[in-house]
Structure formats: C-alpha cells, structure tokens
C-alpha positions as MATLAB code, in Angstrom:
seq = 'MSLLSLEQISIAFGHNPLLSKISFAAEAGERVAIIGRNGTGKSTLLKVILGELVPDEGVVRLEGGMKLAQLPQELPDANEKTVREVVSEGAGEAHNLMTRYFALLEDLDNDHSDELGNIQTELDRIQGWDLEQRVNHMIQRLALPADKLMSELSGGWRRRVILAQALISNPDVLLLDEPTNHLDVPTIEWMEQQLQQFRGLILFITHDRRFLEKLANRIIELDRGNLISFSGNIHEFLIFKEKMLEEEERANALFDKRLAEEEVWIRQGIKARRTRNEGRVRALKAMRVERSERIGRQGNAKMAIETKEKSGKLVAEFTQVAHSFENKVILKPMDFIVNRGDRIGLIGPNGCGKSTFLKILLGNLEPESGKVRQGTKLNVAYFDQLREQLNPEQTVAENVGEGKDVIEINGHNKHVIGYLGDFLFPPERARTPIKALSGGERNRVLLAKLFTKPANLLIMDEPTNDLDVETLELLEELLMNYDGTLLLVSHDRSFLDNVVTSVVAFEGEGNVKEYVGGYQDWIRQGGKFPTESTSQTDTPAKKESSVKTEAQETKPAPENSKPKVKLSYKLQREFENMPDVIAELEEEVASLHEITSSADFYSGDSAKVQETLEKLADKEQQLENTMERWLELEEMQNG';
ca = [
      22.619  171.837  123.208;
      24.647  168.606  123.068;
      24.345  166.333  126.071;
      27.011  164.095  124.593;
      29.717  164.461  122.264;
      32.616  162.110  121.077;
      35.630  163.582  119.310;
      38.017  161.744  117.301;
      37.581  158.348  119.211;
      39.924  155.660  118.000;
      40.350  152.172  119.682;
      41.799  148.964  118.276;
      42.394  145.601  119.352;
      44.836  143.891  116.907;
      45.823  145.072  113.577;
      42.505  146.548  112.249;
      41.112  149.529  114.229;
      37.592  148.828  115.835;
      36.786  152.564  116.010;
      38.662  154.809  113.661;
      38.512  158.637  114.680;
      34.741  158.657  115.073;
      32.844  161.826  116.240;
      29.307  162.505  116.834;
      26.982  164.570  119.361;
      23.479  163.885  120.473;
      20.858  165.937  122.274;
      17.914  165.446  124.830;
      14.924  163.931  123.274;
      16.968  161.719  120.687;
      16.600  157.934  120.950;
      19.855  156.917  119.038;
      19.952  153.144  117.893;
      23.597  151.959  117.431;
      23.446  149.167  114.589;
      26.133  147.188  112.859;
      27.444  143.717  112.259;
      28.543  141.628  115.231;
      31.954  142.414  116.304;
      31.976  145.899  114.869;
      32.267  147.619  118.319;
      28.913  148.509  119.392;
      29.325  147.507  122.968;
      32.936  148.975  122.927;
      31.347  152.347  122.081;
      28.886  152.000  124.950;
      31.721  151.084  127.222;
      33.722  154.126  126.156;
      30.877  156.477  126.928;
      30.422  154.806  130.325;
      33.981  155.328  131.054;
      34.677  151.612  131.576;
      37.058  151.639  128.449;
      39.718  154.409  127.733;
      40.040  155.070  124.034;
      43.510  154.944  122.292;
      42.732  158.518  121.184;
      39.815  160.993  121.365;
      37.522  162.560  124.059;
      34.170  161.965  125.360;
      32.435  164.930  126.720;
      29.345  165.121  128.946;
      27.671  168.430  129.526;
      28.406  169.907  133.069;
      26.279  168.245  135.760;
      24.653  165.710  133.365;
      23.868  162.280  134.721;
      24.419  159.074  132.956;
      22.708  155.600  133.769;
      23.057  152.308  132.136;
      20.553  149.413  131.624;
      22.893  146.493  131.507;
      22.476  143.463  129.364;
      22.585  141.047  132.073;
      19.625  140.282  134.512;
      20.194  141.334  138.156;
      20.595  138.527  140.802;
      17.700  136.804  142.034;
      18.699  137.345  145.603;
      16.822  138.173  148.735;
      16.944  142.003  148.317;
      13.384  143.560  148.045;
      12.446  145.412  144.949;
      12.560  148.521  147.007;
      16.038  148.180  148.099;
      17.186  147.539  144.633;
      15.385  150.420  143.140;
      16.945  152.835  145.777;
      20.452  151.525  144.971;
      20.181  153.181  141.647;
      20.418  156.594  143.580;
      24.124  155.832  144.379;
      25.553  158.430  146.829;
      22.003  159.496  148.134;
      21.154  155.771  148.908;
      24.540  154.988  150.651;
      24.135  158.332  152.719;
      20.526  157.623  153.731;
      21.373  153.851  154.657;
      24.302  155.161  156.959;
      22.242  157.849  158.392;
      19.582  155.554  159.609;
      21.863  153.015  160.645;
      23.656  155.715  162.923;
      20.238  156.767  164.212;
      19.463  153.313  165.392;
      22.799  153.093  167.208;
      21.711  154.645  170.502;
      24.829  153.473  172.545;
      27.091  155.765  170.893;
      27.393  159.257  169.776;
      27.501  159.871  166.252;
      26.583  163.572  166.286;
      29.501  164.727  164.123;
      28.965  162.073  161.475;
      25.158  162.629  161.289;
      26.053  166.457  160.866;
      28.335  165.734  157.781;
      25.918  163.394  156.266;
      22.943  165.948  156.655;
      25.222  168.506  155.035;
      25.812  166.027  152.145;
      22.132  165.086  151.854;
      21.375  168.732  151.630;
      24.135  169.343  148.963;
      22.845  166.583  146.704;
      19.206  167.086  147.610;
      18.958  163.621  148.631;
      16.209  163.915  151.449;
      13.412  163.060  148.993;
      14.993  159.707  148.135;
      12.043  157.683  149.735;
       9.428  159.846  147.795;
      11.289  159.430  144.600;
      11.539  155.698  145.181;
       7.819  155.251  145.881;
       6.890  157.412  142.845;
       9.156  155.309  140.471;
       7.779  151.886  142.030;
       4.194  153.420  141.382;
       4.980  154.482  137.910;
       6.366  151.157  136.810;
       3.793  149.019  138.857;
       6.514  147.360  140.755;
       5.793  144.944  143.861;
       7.706  147.202  146.230;
       8.158  144.310  149.137;
       8.792  141.290  146.873;
      12.166  139.656  146.905;
      14.133  139.670  143.737;
      14.169  135.833  144.011;
      10.501  135.700  143.804;
      10.341  137.636  140.322;
      10.684  136.299  136.766;
      13.359  137.371  134.496;
      10.910  139.913  132.828;
       9.981  141.766  136.096;
      13.596  141.740  137.282;
      14.388  143.544  133.996;
      11.788  146.086  135.022;
      13.213  146.562  138.375;
      16.740  147.408  136.949;
      14.873  149.991  134.493;
      13.465  151.707  137.481;
      17.027  151.470  139.283;
      18.393  153.236  136.184;
      15.728  155.915  136.108;
      15.486  156.597  139.741;
      18.907  159.060  139.559;
      17.021  161.200  137.035;
      19.581  160.547  134.425;
      20.043  162.741  131.431;
      21.456  160.005  129.292;
      20.385  156.405  129.189;
      22.457  153.614  127.803;
      20.970  150.245  126.855;
      22.687  146.912  125.499;
      20.272  144.559  124.112;
      17.359  145.563  126.553;
      14.794  142.968  124.838;
      16.955  139.870  125.293;
      15.019  136.941  126.785;
      11.936  139.196  127.507;
       8.554  138.085  126.569;
       6.541  140.246  123.925;
       4.294  141.806  126.685;
       7.355  143.108  128.613;
       9.067  144.335  125.458;
       6.076  146.482  124.572;
       5.721  147.588  127.993;
       9.390  148.936  127.844;
       8.594  150.619  124.576;
       6.059  152.690  126.101;
       8.146  153.590  129.063;
      11.292  154.464  126.938;
       9.069  156.665  124.778;
       8.133  158.859  127.678;
      11.808  159.416  128.735;
      12.793  163.003  128.138;
      16.562  162.634  128.031;
      18.974  161.058  125.539;
      18.713  157.229  124.974;
      21.495  155.278  123.044;
      20.791  151.736  122.711;
      21.771  148.539  120.910;
      19.267  146.070  119.698;
      18.852  143.430  116.995;
      14.877  143.444  117.718;
      13.825  145.037  114.366;
      10.321  145.908  115.728;
      11.601  147.503  118.926;
      14.086  149.356  116.742;
      11.226  150.698  114.452;
       9.076  151.956  117.267;
      11.718  153.657  119.494;
      14.744  155.058  117.272;
      14.435  158.498  115.831;
      18.069  158.631  114.805;
      20.349  155.782  113.596;
      24.141  155.499  114.011;
      25.929  152.481  112.258;
      29.356  151.251  112.967;
      30.857  149.937  109.631;
      34.690  149.049  109.250;
      35.890  151.350  111.964;
      33.681  154.282  110.820;
      30.366  155.968  112.108;
      27.496  156.681  109.968;
      24.940  159.034  111.422;
      21.336  159.610  110.054;
      18.440  161.433  111.592;
      15.220  159.457  110.783;
      13.887  156.044  111.091;
      15.302  152.795  110.237;
      13.525  152.332  106.936;
      14.694  155.720  105.657;
      18.060  154.698  106.833;
      18.278  151.500  104.787;
      17.249  153.399  101.628;
      20.010  155.866  102.377;
      22.485  153.204  103.171;
      21.838  151.410   99.960;
      22.386  154.442   97.795;
      25.608  155.217   99.845;
      26.954  151.743   99.242;
      26.293  152.010   95.332;
      28.176  155.148   95.405;
      31.166  153.527   97.480;
      31.254  150.563   95.073;
      31.404  153.126   91.874;
      34.130  155.218   93.674;
      36.149  152.012   94.535;
      35.773  150.760   90.707;
      37.108  154.244   89.476;
      39.926  154.260   91.898;
      41.047  150.539   91.119;
      41.072  151.413   87.412;
      43.071  154.376   87.715;
      45.456  152.456   90.045;
      45.713  149.702   87.332;
      46.576  152.305   84.646;
      49.274  153.825   86.888;
      50.846  150.249   87.596;
      50.999  149.743   83.771;
      52.629  153.108   83.314;
      55.247  152.465   85.962;
      56.100  149.164   84.313;
      56.883  150.815   80.855;
      60.291  150.446   79.370;
      63.313  152.529   79.653;
      62.264  155.480   77.638;
      59.213  155.890   79.769;
      61.338  155.670   83.044;
      63.829  158.453   81.827;
      60.999  160.818   81.555;
      59.111  159.592   84.465;
      57.257  162.248   86.593;
      58.592  161.812   90.352;
      55.397  163.428   91.534;
      53.345  160.799   89.595;
      55.457  158.110   91.164;
      54.759  159.426   94.616;
      51.087  159.517   93.829;
      51.125  155.924   92.863;
      52.756  154.977   96.001;
      50.178  156.757   98.098;
      47.454  155.112   95.998;
      49.030  151.550   96.725;
      48.825  152.464  100.438;
      45.361  153.610  100.471;
      44.289  150.433   98.562;
      45.969  148.043  100.939;
      44.286  149.980  103.885;
      40.882  149.510  102.542;
      38.744  147.359  104.694;
      36.248  145.322  102.569;
      32.743  144.873  103.850;
      32.156  141.694  105.646;
      30.267  139.034  103.483;
      27.034  137.315  104.580;
      26.854  133.945  106.253;
      26.267  130.978  103.795;
      23.859  128.806  105.659;
      22.301  125.522  104.556;
      20.314  123.033  106.444;
      21.152  119.433  105.898;
      17.890  117.726  105.167;
      17.004  114.122  106.026;
      14.417  111.893  104.309;
      10.981  113.300  104.548;
       8.928  112.630  107.565;
       5.484  111.110  107.269;
       2.622  113.481  106.409;
       1.438  113.644  110.002;
       4.199  114.876  112.445;
       2.107  114.983  115.702;
      -1.389  114.952  116.756;
      -3.099  115.935  120.055;
      -6.366  114.528  121.125;
      -7.920  116.170  124.069;
      -4.507  116.739  125.583;
      -4.489  118.533  128.958;
      -1.661  119.194  131.394;
      -1.256  121.027  134.743;
       1.873  121.809  136.834;
       1.743  122.435  140.639;
      -1.828  123.288  140.728;
      -1.401  125.577  137.623;
      -3.289  124.604  134.600;
      -1.000  124.776  131.689;
      -3.099  123.218  129.008;
      -6.792  122.819  128.851;
      -7.984  119.789  126.847;
      -7.241  120.546  123.019;
      -7.047  118.998  119.740;
      -4.038  120.030  117.577;
      -2.392  118.737  114.485;
       1.278  119.479  113.062;
       1.738  118.279  109.463;
       4.741  117.946  107.396;
       5.893  121.327  106.154;
       4.234  123.425  108.841;
       5.932  126.401  110.307;
       4.333  127.028  113.721;
       5.396  129.880  116.030;
       4.745  129.448  119.688;
       3.964  132.859  121.506;
       3.081  133.822  125.122;
       4.535  135.340  128.209;
       7.657  133.528  129.837;
       6.611  130.778  132.207;
       3.290  130.145  130.333;
       4.031  126.457  129.407;
       5.826  126.740  125.999;
       8.542  124.380  126.787;
       6.057  121.955  128.448;
       3.871  122.038  125.371;
       6.904  121.049  123.093;
       8.055  118.250  125.518;
       4.594  116.887  125.210;
       4.572  116.982  121.569;
       7.976  115.218  121.307;
       7.010  112.768  123.617;
       9.515  113.653  126.364;
       6.580  114.355  128.960;
       3.518  112.255  129.276;
       0.445  114.639  129.577;
      -1.984  114.335  132.564;
      -4.910  113.274  129.976;
      -5.507  112.973  126.463;
      -3.599  111.185  123.765;
      -0.421  112.270  121.705;
       0.251  110.357  118.374;
       3.710  111.025  116.809;
       4.274  110.714  112.982;
       6.805  108.312  111.419;
      10.624  108.846  110.210;
      11.108  111.937  112.654;
      14.643  113.334  112.789;
      14.560  116.127  115.287;
      17.279  118.945  115.532;
      16.872  121.181  118.476;
      18.217  124.875  118.982;
      18.966  125.431  122.557;
      18.189  128.874  123.861;
      20.786  128.636  126.739;
      23.430  127.298  124.386;
      23.959  124.312  126.753;
      25.077  122.237  123.606;
      28.193  124.018  123.484;
      31.516  123.338  125.431;
      32.873  126.667  126.475;
      36.473  125.332  126.794;
      36.710  123.802  123.322;
      37.256  125.722  120.247;
      34.732  126.624  117.527;
      36.053  123.902  115.236;
      36.074  121.363  117.944;
      32.413  122.116  118.987;
      31.214  121.891  115.534;
      33.327  119.060  114.109;
      32.987  117.092  117.215;
      36.524  116.032  117.102;
      36.564  115.614  113.340;
      38.209  117.610  110.677;
      36.022  116.654  107.931;
      32.071  116.831  108.211;
      29.430  115.569  105.643;
      27.147  118.317  104.483;
      24.343  117.211  101.993;
      26.392  114.234  101.011;
      29.586  115.918  100.376;
      32.527  116.038  102.648;
      33.932  119.599  103.726;
      36.703  120.641  105.911;
      35.203  122.036  109.344;
      37.445  125.201  108.801;
      35.988  125.728  105.360;
      32.361  125.008  106.608;
      32.851  127.631  109.387;
      34.058  130.177  106.919;
      30.422  129.964  105.459;
      29.254  131.283  108.971;
      31.788  134.179  108.871;
      34.465  132.442  111.185;
      38.018  132.929  109.480;
      40.516  130.311  110.406;
      41.885  132.084  113.606;
      38.529  132.585  114.782;
      37.642  128.939  114.148;
      40.272  128.059  116.438;
      38.980  130.336  119.226;
      37.564  128.952  122.605;
      33.754  129.332  122.797;
      34.212  131.334  125.928;
      36.000  133.982  124.249;
      33.184  134.766  121.847;
      30.426  137.308  121.734;
      26.721  136.410  122.230;
      26.102  136.758  118.393;
      29.231  134.623  117.633;
      27.974  131.902  119.990;
      24.607  131.951  118.299;
      26.247  131.477  114.794;
      28.234  128.495  116.284;
      25.130  126.919  117.507;
      23.428  127.498  113.972;
      26.422  125.938  112.211;
      26.436  122.897  114.520;
      22.830  122.427  114.373;
      22.754  122.515  110.595;
      25.200  119.776  110.443;
      22.517  117.390  111.823;
      20.193  115.878  109.325;
      16.837  116.885  110.401;
      13.206  117.017  109.108;
      11.807  118.606  112.358;
      13.453  121.608  113.542;
      12.609  122.957  117.184;
      14.109  126.494  117.555;
      14.031  128.380  120.972;
      14.776  131.936  120.597;
      17.332  131.534  117.782;
      17.556  135.239  117.166;
      19.095  136.607  120.251;
      22.345  138.672  119.547;
      22.288  137.962  115.773;
      22.933  141.048  113.451;
      20.473  142.112  111.194;
      22.052  140.517  107.999;
      22.273  137.113  109.651;
      18.817  137.338  110.829;
      17.460  138.147  107.440;
      19.382  135.243  106.044;
      18.125  132.745  108.633;
      14.675  134.019  107.858;
      15.209  133.163  104.063;
      16.555  129.796  104.998;
      13.689  128.865  107.083;
      11.137  130.169  104.662;
      12.736  127.730  102.034;
      13.179  124.819  104.500;
      11.069  121.842  103.182;
      10.907  120.193  106.734;
       8.626  121.080  109.815;
       9.401  124.107  111.899;
       8.388  124.830  115.702;
       9.668  128.172  116.683;
       9.589  129.849  120.088;
      10.430  133.630  119.727;
       9.581  136.967  121.106;
      11.082  138.480  117.959;
       7.654  139.959  116.440;
       9.175  140.751  112.925;
      10.827  137.285  112.737;
       7.621  135.573  113.520;
       5.823  137.611  110.962;
       8.236  136.656  108.256;
       8.767  133.128  109.009;
       5.762  131.100  110.424;
       2.511  130.416  108.701;
       0.507  129.854  111.852;
       0.874  130.585  115.647;
      -0.160  128.706  118.703;
      -0.889  131.468  121.440;
      -0.752  130.803  125.164;
      -3.389  133.120  126.307;
      -3.679  132.504  129.963;
      -5.606  130.010  132.241;
      -4.582  127.119  129.922;
      -6.092  128.563  127.108;
      -3.962  127.470  124.135;
      -5.280  128.367  120.594;
      -3.988  128.130  116.863;
      -4.307  130.897  114.508;
      -3.419  131.535  110.880;
      -0.652  133.781  110.101;
       1.929  135.444  112.161;
       2.200  137.825  115.131;
       0.338  140.597  113.606;
      -2.224  138.238  112.186;
      -2.884  137.005  115.630;
      -3.388  140.523  116.879;
      -5.803  141.394  114.015;
      -7.724  138.257  114.825;
      -8.352  139.530  118.426;
      -5.478  137.786  120.089;
      -3.944  139.197  123.161;
      -1.765  138.198  126.026;
      -3.106  137.378  129.376;
      -3.832  140.314  131.675;
      -1.671  138.847  134.393;
       1.599  138.714  132.247;
       1.642  142.667  132.110;
       0.016  143.438  135.457;
       0.849  140.361  137.597;
       2.361  142.832  140.262;
      -1.025  144.932  140.558;
      -3.043  142.252  141.759;
      -1.221  141.548  145.037;
      -1.012  145.198  145.471;
      -4.828  145.681  145.068;
      -5.454  142.733  147.242;
      -3.121  144.201  149.934;
      -4.816  147.566  149.651;
      -8.357  145.810  149.775;
      -7.374  143.971  152.946;
      -5.967  147.104  154.522;
      -9.108  149.204  153.731;
     -11.371  146.436  155.162;
      -9.145  146.235  158.205;
      -9.352  150.106  158.648;
     -13.313  149.906  158.122;
     -13.710  147.005  160.733;
     -11.245  148.295  163.263;
     -12.858  150.678  165.905;
     -11.268  154.203  165.742;
      -9.316  155.049  168.706;
     -10.804  157.618  171.095;
      -8.218  160.146  170.538;
      -8.448  160.010  166.668;
      -8.672  163.321  164.911;
     -11.803  164.361  163.400;
     -11.904  165.054  159.712;
     -10.955  168.727  158.858;
     -13.756  170.585  156.797;
     -11.953  172.232  153.966;
     -12.715  176.047  153.437;
     -15.024  176.839  150.552;
     -12.123  177.905  148.376;
     -10.105  174.878  149.050;
     -13.275  172.593  148.422;
     -13.697  174.234  145.059;
     -10.147  173.829  144.220;
     -10.081  170.108  145.276;
     -13.490  169.422  143.401;
     -12.014  170.942  140.217;
      -8.584  169.049  140.453;
      -9.667  165.929  138.381;
     -10.721  167.951  135.224;
      -7.357  169.966  135.468;
      -5.564  166.700  135.691;
      -7.249  165.126  132.820;
      -6.714  168.291  130.788;
      -3.076  168.323  131.568;
      -2.837  164.405  130.890;
      -4.170  165.191  127.387;
      -1.896  167.865  126.576;
       1.111  165.883  127.690;
      -0.004  162.788  125.636;
      -0.442  165.184  122.662;
       3.007  166.593  122.954;
       4.528  163.009  123.396;
       2.949  162.150  120.309;
       4.485  165.146  118.443;
       7.954  164.394  119.800;
       7.822  160.828  118.869;
       7.201  161.447  115.195;
      10.028  160.210  112.857;
      10.563  163.864  111.454;
      10.280  165.815  114.586;
      14.002  166.469  115.166;
      14.733  167.355  111.532;
      12.475  170.293  111.746;
      13.493  173.849  112.847;
      15.778  173.510  115.906;
      14.198  176.611  117.698;
      10.589  175.066  117.345;
      12.090  171.705  118.634;
      13.671  173.254  121.533;
      10.167  175.136  122.198;
       8.149  171.990  122.095;
      10.645  170.067  124.329;
      10.494  173.035  126.856;
       6.618  172.957  126.756;
       6.431  169.331  127.180;
       8.724  169.417  130.343;
       6.647  172.371  131.700;
       3.301  170.606  131.142;
       4.784  167.430  132.825;
       5.931  169.553  135.782;
       2.487  171.238  135.906;
       0.821  167.618  135.876;
       3.255  166.445  138.730;
       2.674  169.540  140.870;
      -1.261  169.184  140.395;
      -1.276  165.450  141.524;
       0.699  166.262  144.627;
      -1.687  169.291  145.382;
      -4.718  167.049  144.958;
      -3.258  164.439  147.125;
      -2.524  167.095  149.690;
      -6.031  168.399  149.746;
      -7.417  164.935  149.844;
      -5.317  164.267  152.904;
      -6.492  167.407  154.648;
     -10.022  166.552  153.946;
      -9.687  162.981  155.159;
      -7.890  164.293  158.333;
];
C-alpha cells in the first residue's frame, strides 16, 4: 500500500514549468533518491510534499494517520538547549503538552485541576505519556550526550541530534535534503547505517554519489519538468537513462524531419494550395506548437583553469614539523614533501586540523617546531568552503568580473557574460544577485571566479557541496587533467577516489600519515578514522557511569535500603536464557535487514515483499519486548 502519492502535480515560476503534471507513489521500505540538475525542482518537490508550498495543480496524498518528518538541510542552532530538550521537541504536540503539564504541577500556588485534566485526556489520546522513555531510547540508540548543550557540539553531532529529533515521532515518511553537506566521512557512514535501519519511506536529495549508491533502492529524476521513476540502484538507472536519451534523440530527429517535409509542402505553389488538405494543415500547426514547446536538455558547463607558469619542482617541504593548539596535539613531528603535479587529498574528521595543516604549508601559520620550506614561483588559488569570497549583494557578473566587462582567460579577452555562459548562467541569470542563487549555483559562481585567477597551486576546500552530478564529473575531469598542484579537502569519497593520487590522513592524536591512492586505497591499506570521531560522546557517558558506580560502591547503604529480591526458579531460568534469546533475535533482524537492503528486493513478488517486511517488523518488536523484559528481571534481581 502506498504511503505517499502525488497526482498530476504542476508548479511554475516564470514561463517554463518547474514540475509539469508529475505523478508517483511510494511505499514503506523504499529509499527513494531524488536526482536532477541544479534548478530542476528537487527541493521544491520536497516542499510540496511537506505542505510548505501549494502546487498550481494536483494533489498530494498521505495515507490516513501517516506521520511525516524532515531532516532539514540547515544545521540546528548552537544554543543553550540540552540535547535531550532538542530531541524531545521532535515529538511536537506530546512535547508541548508534557512541558505544560509539569509546569502546572510546579505551580503550587494556583489551582490548575481543570487544565491538568484536559492535558491528561489529550496525552491519553495521543499516547504521549511514554515520551520520556522514547527520548531515552532514541538518545541511547544514536549514542547522543543527553545533557550536553547544543553550543558544546560540533556540526556533525548537531546533525545527529536533529536526526534523532526527526525520528522521535516515529514517522512513516522521512524527507532529507542534502543530509551529508558539511559532514565528515565518519558521520556520513554513521548516518548511512542509521537510515538503512529505518522501516518507513525515505525520500532524499543528495549529490554524494557514494551515499546515493549505498542507500537508494529507487531513483526518481526530475528532468525538464517531468519525472522519471526507476526501481533499482543508481548504476542500473544510468544505463536505463542512457538508452532512454538515445531513443528520445531518435524520436526528435524523426519528428524534425517530418516537420521539415510538411513545411516544404505548405510552401508549394498555387496548384498545391488548391488541393491542400485542411486536416494536414491543422496537423502541421499542431506540430509547430509541439516543437516550440519542446524543452531542450541543459548543456554541460565548459570549465577551464587558467594556468600560470609552472612552479618549481618542489612546492613545499616539512622537516619534523609539529604543532598543537590549546593543549591538543594537531600534528606530531613529521616529514612531508609536495612536488609539482601532485594531487593530494586531506581526509579526517571535522576539527582534526586539516585547515591548520594547510595554513602551515602555505606559510600563513608558524609551526611550533620544525621547518617548512616553500618552493618557487607559486601562484595560489583558494576555493573557500564558506563562499566568503562572494559578495551577496552584487550580481554574478559583478562578482566574477570584479567590475570589468571583459576578462582575460588563457591570453584571450572574453566578455564576462559569455564566460558565465560556459558555467550555465544565461544572461538574465548572470545579472542576478548572489543572494538569490541556490547553493549549487553559488558553487558554480565561485568556480567561475576561481578559474579566472592564473594559478599553479589550487587549494580546494569542499568544492563538491551542492553541485549536480554532471558538474561534479566535469570538475573531476578538469582536475585530473590539471598540470599544476592540487590540495583537496573533501568528504566526498567518490570524488577523492577519482581525483587524487595520494591522501594525507588525520588519524587522531596528532598522527598524520600519507598514503598512495584515494579514499578506498587508504581503507585497503588499513587506514581508519580515530575512534573518538565516531564515539566521542560515549566516553563521557562511560566516565559518568563509572563515577556513578564507584560512588555507589563506596557510599554506605542506607539502613532502610531494600534487600535484594531473590527471583523464583522459573524467573531465574528465564533471566539466564535471555542473552541467548536476544542474540538469536538480533541475528534474525540483521539477516532480514540484509535481505530488504538488496537492490532487487522491491522488484520481486509484492506479496513476498510484504510478508518479509511484516516478519522484520515482528522480529524487531520481539527484540524490543525481550530487551525490556530482560531489564525488568534484572531490576527485580538487583532490588
């Protein structure tokens, strides 16, 4: 049964329709990737589903009682709320009612019995009394630091918190818009695992190709106002799409040939016009209209880097360079050489010191110890992850041309409007202020501006954010053919594998090592991220638990403390067998998850699919019930 269906949805901004009478339906267990070029309407489609945008035509249907939640693209505020508070807010009405309920209970000076009664009735209706238990379960499941303030967390951990906030309402449909943006690789891989376990329907937009490969079991593409749906993985879809485009080109060619023949016929002399077939004339007029309404495919960007004279063979050299920051070791003593033509990727968790490393290499920061030698004839171009090089109030042309109408590219003068056309900005878009552009368009502006600067050393910090797949692949090709030196900071695993020839990995506690190859080559050579990057919140929790245990052991027991309760023989046997039962259920759940995660699972017999999903849900419920029973017996035994 479809959880979500769209029927004949249309929406337009300006002359061309963004979405033109699109329809599709999706079921529980599907993880649907929404792909398409920048500006084709992907985020608009999510807004329509969320109800934030009303379509010009068509209907969005959610099955009765189905809950919908969103993981927004923006990070939550780094405010003074605790993680527990932020997660609880995801429960919406239940959170608001519980907050009001406890506030009234604390107000002992006034009689709130009537309002308390009403709140109790509402909480009964929405089954909201178990909110605290659900919040605790979600915090434990996602290994979150419940009592930490949001202001104390990194961007990656705040992203985890809002995922917990989205999941706390037990949604049936989860919408994600660029969930991997600005996350480090360990957090991306953690998110992949969490989403693969989600039993409902997921619709997500991403330009992270590895994330797309691992998560999606269905692809829908928005192309020139239309929607193409394909059940399967991205590789199978690309093969299907290539064949479809070839067929489209053949059909268009035949249509254009027929139209040309009809145009010749209509222009024949008097004799032909006397015997003219009026039905044929009407058909010609219809063909003219159809041809005029045909929307051509958007071309690819035409990027070229303006190169400067070659740098010296040596770009930079570290000799026993070491550095620390606020008592944290960023870099233990290391030797390192960058030669002309190297393409080096920097990988590691957020905050591990990649930017500090680059500053030391470029001579912008003096290391605590060791020596840095820079090469000769260096001309550096820097791609800024935060896009601070762009003035939001100026137009695209003003930002790139820097006040000039003509710019010099590889020794040739070119009008800035024509140059921007190579980056897929038509004249009217080139005169648009930066603040009105999408994230992907801003990235293209920054690339256009960067490539006007003659450089033999490119520093690129997260250049792939928000770029569509076609532009990503073109940028990859450009960088692979670049004859200068490249230093690339990226969490896009596919991009790293395709571009760099070596990686500098930040492996924790100041250990920075160089490996030959890309990201997967680093993994194959035994590389791994520091444990604290993926479980930094576990350590404080464990310490807190340890302290509490020690305090409990050293603190004398009160005289009136209850003695331990001895379980009956039957309950003792049940308690002792629990670990084996739990282990068996966990194996069954893991096996079923593996089956449902396969690429061809949903293309099989629908009855078998439904049966497997029901079995999975049943086993997960059994596992949860058994865990609760085990805790109950343990509590009874411990008094």
